[in-house]
Amino acid sequence: MTHRRSSRGRPSLPHPTAATPAAPARISAPELARRVVEEPWKVRVLDVRPLDACAAARVPGAECVPPGALKDLALADVSPARDLVVVGQGDLAELPADVRAYRGKTLALEGGFDAWKAYALTPPPPPAPGAGAEER
C-alpha cells in the first residue's frame, strides 16, 4: 500500500499496490504426520500435484485437486476452522491464488511431496552388520 497526498498536502487513504505474495508459512513432514494422525479434524490437506501422481501416492486423507480445479472448492467461502495444508511436488514458492483466498491458516508442506515420501514412505536403511539392539 502507498499513501498519496491529497490536494491540500495531507495524507489520503492508502491505495493498494501490486505486490508479490509472501512466501507461504511452512509445516514439516514430521509435524504434518503427527497432525494427520492425532488431530485430523483440525487439518485439511490439498495435494495440488497432477492427478496421476496424487492418485499413485499422497499424504493420508489428502484431496487430489490440481491447481485448475481449486476454484471449484470456493475456499473463500469455507469455514476457516481447519488449517489448510497445500502439498506440491517440491517446495511451493507461493500458494495458488485460490488458496490465498482461504480465511483460515494456510501452510505449505516444507519440501513438498518429495519430503513426505522421504519421511513417511521410504524405509530406513537396514542396520549395519553386527549392530547392537540400540542401533536397530
Short mmCIF file of C-alpha atoms in Angstrom, two decimals:
data_model
loop_
_atom_site.label_atom_id
_atom_site.label_comp_id
_atom_site.label_asym_id
_atom_site.label_seq_id
_atom_site.Cartn_x
_atom_site.Cartn_y
_atom_site.Cartn_z
CA MET A 1 0.00 0.00 0.00
CA THR A 2 1.13 3.53 -0.69
CA HIS A 3 -0.09 6.75 0.80
CA ARG A 4 -0.75 9.63 -1.54
CA ARG A 5 -1.13 13.23 -0.55
CA SER A 6 -4.40 15.00 -1.12
CA SER A 7 -4.50 18.30 -2.99
CA ARG A 8 -4.20 20.02 0.41
CA GLY A 9 -0.94 18.24 1.22
CA ARG A 10 -2.48 15.87 3.79
CA PRO A 11 -2.04 12.11 3.55
CA SER A 12 -5.03 10.43 1.95
CA LEU A 13 -6.26 6.89 2.40
CA PRO A 14 -3.87 4.13 1.39
CA HIS A 15 -4.11 2.83 -2.16
CA PRO A 16 -3.36 -0.79 -2.97
CA THR A 17 -0.25 -1.52 -4.98
CA ALA A 18 0.74 -4.64 -6.84
CA ALA A 19 2.74 -6.84 -4.54
CA THR A 20 4.33 -10.22 -4.80
CA PRO A 21 2.62 -12.66 -2.44
CA ALA A 22 4.71 -13.50 0.60
CA ALA A 23 6.25 -16.94 0.83
CA PRO A 24 3.81 -19.32 2.50
CA ALA A 25 4.15 -20.45 6.09
CA ARG A 26 5.54 -23.98 6.19
CA ILE A 27 4.84 -27.23 8.02
CA SER A 28 7.39 -30.06 8.19
CA ALA A 29 6.63 -33.63 7.15
CA PRO A 30 7.00 -34.94 10.74
CA GLU A 31 4.62 -32.26 12.08
CA LEU A 32 2.07 -32.93 9.34
CA ALA A 33 2.27 -36.68 10.05
CA ARG A 34 1.63 -36.02 13.74
CA ARG A 35 -1.36 -33.79 13.00
CA VAL A 36 -2.88 -36.17 10.42
CA VAL A 37 -2.78 -38.98 12.99
CA GLU A 38 -3.52 -37.11 16.23
CA GLU A 39 -5.93 -34.37 15.13
CA PRO A 40 -7.21 -34.95 11.58
CA TRP A 41 -10.31 -32.84 12.26
CA LYS A 42 -8.07 -29.76 12.60
CA VAL A 43 -6.33 -30.01 9.24
CA ARG A 44 -7.37 -30.24 5.58
CA VAL A 45 -4.71 -31.34 3.10
CA LEU A 46 -4.88 -30.39 -0.59
CA ASP A 47 -2.46 -32.11 -2.96
CA VAL A 48 -2.02 -29.86 -6.00
CA ARG A 49 0.23 -32.22 -7.97
CA PRO A 50 -1.04 -33.75 -11.24
CA LEU A 51 -3.92 -36.19 -10.63
CA ASP A 52 -1.98 -39.28 -11.71
CA ALA A 53 0.85 -38.52 -9.27
CA CYS A 54 -1.57 -37.78 -6.43
CA ALA A 55 -3.63 -40.90 -7.14
CA ALA A 56 -0.48 -43.05 -7.01
CA ALA A 57 0.63 -41.84 -3.55
CA ARG A 58 -0.33 -38.99 -1.24
CA VAL A 59 -0.50 -37.83 2.36
CA PRO A 60 -3.25 -39.85 4.12
CA GLY A 61 -6.57 -38.05 3.81
CA ALA A 62 -5.28 -35.57 1.22
CA GLU A 63 -7.63 -34.39 -1.51
CA CYS A 64 -6.23 -34.52 -5.06
CA VAL A 65 -7.02 -31.08 -6.51
CA PRO A 66 -4.98 -29.87 -9.49
CA PRO A 67 -4.44 -26.08 -9.45
CA GLY A 68 -7.02 -25.51 -12.20
CA ALA A 69 -9.74 -27.12 -10.06
CA LEU A 70 -9.05 -25.14 -6.86
CA LYS A 71 -11.63 -22.50 -7.83
CA ASP A 72 -14.32 -25.22 -7.64
CA LEU A 73 -13.63 -25.60 -3.90
CA ALA A 74 -14.71 -21.97 -3.23
CA LEU A 75 -12.15 -21.77 -0.41
CA ALA A 76 -13.04 -18.13 0.30
CA ASP A 77 -16.47 -19.34 1.44
CA VAL A 78 -15.31 -22.33 3.51
CA SER A 79 -15.20 -22.22 7.31
CA PRO A 80 -11.70 -21.24 8.47
CA ALA A 81 -11.87 -23.69 11.39
CA ARG A 82 -9.24 -26.09 10.00
CA ASP A 83 -5.68 -25.33 8.92
CA LEU A 84 -5.25 -25.79 5.17
CA VAL A 85 -2.06 -27.57 4.11
CA VAL A 86 -1.06 -27.48 0.45
CA VAL A 87 1.22 -30.16 -0.99
CA GLY A 88 3.15 -29.66 -4.23
CA GLN A 89 5.82 -31.94 -5.68
CA GLY A 90 8.55 -29.86 -4.04
CA ASP A 91 8.61 -26.57 -2.15
CA LEU A 92 5.93 -24.12 -3.25
CA ALA A 93 7.33 -20.62 -3.80
CA GLU A 94 3.84 -19.23 -3.26
CA LEU A 95 0.36 -20.58 -2.67
CA PRO A 96 -2.08 -20.63 -5.60
CA ALA A 97 -4.38 -17.58 -5.66
CA ASP A 98 -7.48 -19.66 -4.89
CA VAL A 99 -5.78 -20.98 -1.75
CA ARG A 100 -4.74 -17.48 -0.65
CA ALA A 101 -8.47 -16.61 -0.60
CA TYR A 102 -8.99 -19.05 2.31
CA ARG A 103 -9.76 -17.12 5.50
CA GLY A 104 -8.07 -19.59 7.85
CA LYS A 105 -4.45 -20.54 8.39
CA THR A 106 -2.69 -21.83 5.27
CA LEU A 107 0.55 -23.79 5.23
CA ALA A 108 2.70 -25.38 2.54
CA LEU A 109 4.36 -28.73 3.16
CA GLU A 110 8.06 -27.96 3.51
CA GLY A 111 9.86 -29.82 0.71
CA GLY A 112 6.51 -30.87 -0.77
CA PHE A 113 5.59 -34.45 -1.51
CA ASP A 114 9.27 -35.27 -2.04
CA ALA A 115 9.83 -34.54 1.67
CA TRP A 116 6.75 -36.55 2.67
CA LYS A 117 7.96 -39.52 0.61
CA ALA A 118 11.42 -39.36 2.19
CA TYR A 119 9.94 -39.09 5.70
CA ALA A 120 6.95 -41.42 5.61
CA LEU A 121 7.18 -43.68 2.56
CA THR A 122 10.85 -44.57 2.28
CA PRO A 123 12.02 -47.39 4.55
CA PRO A 124 15.07 -46.62 6.67
CA PRO A 125 18.33 -48.33 5.75
CA PRO A 126 18.88 -51.68 7.43
CA PRO A 127 21.18 -51.75 10.46
CA ALA A 128 24.83 -52.42 9.82
CA PRO A 129 26.01 -55.99 10.32
CA GLY A 130 26.77 -56.61 13.95
CA ALA A 131 24.79 -53.57 15.14
CA GLY A 132 23.53 -53.79 18.72
CA ALA A 133 19.85 -53.63 19.69
CA GLU A 134 20.08 -49.91 20.49
CA GLU A 135 21.30 -49.19 16.95
CA ARG A 136 18.41 -51.07 15.32
#
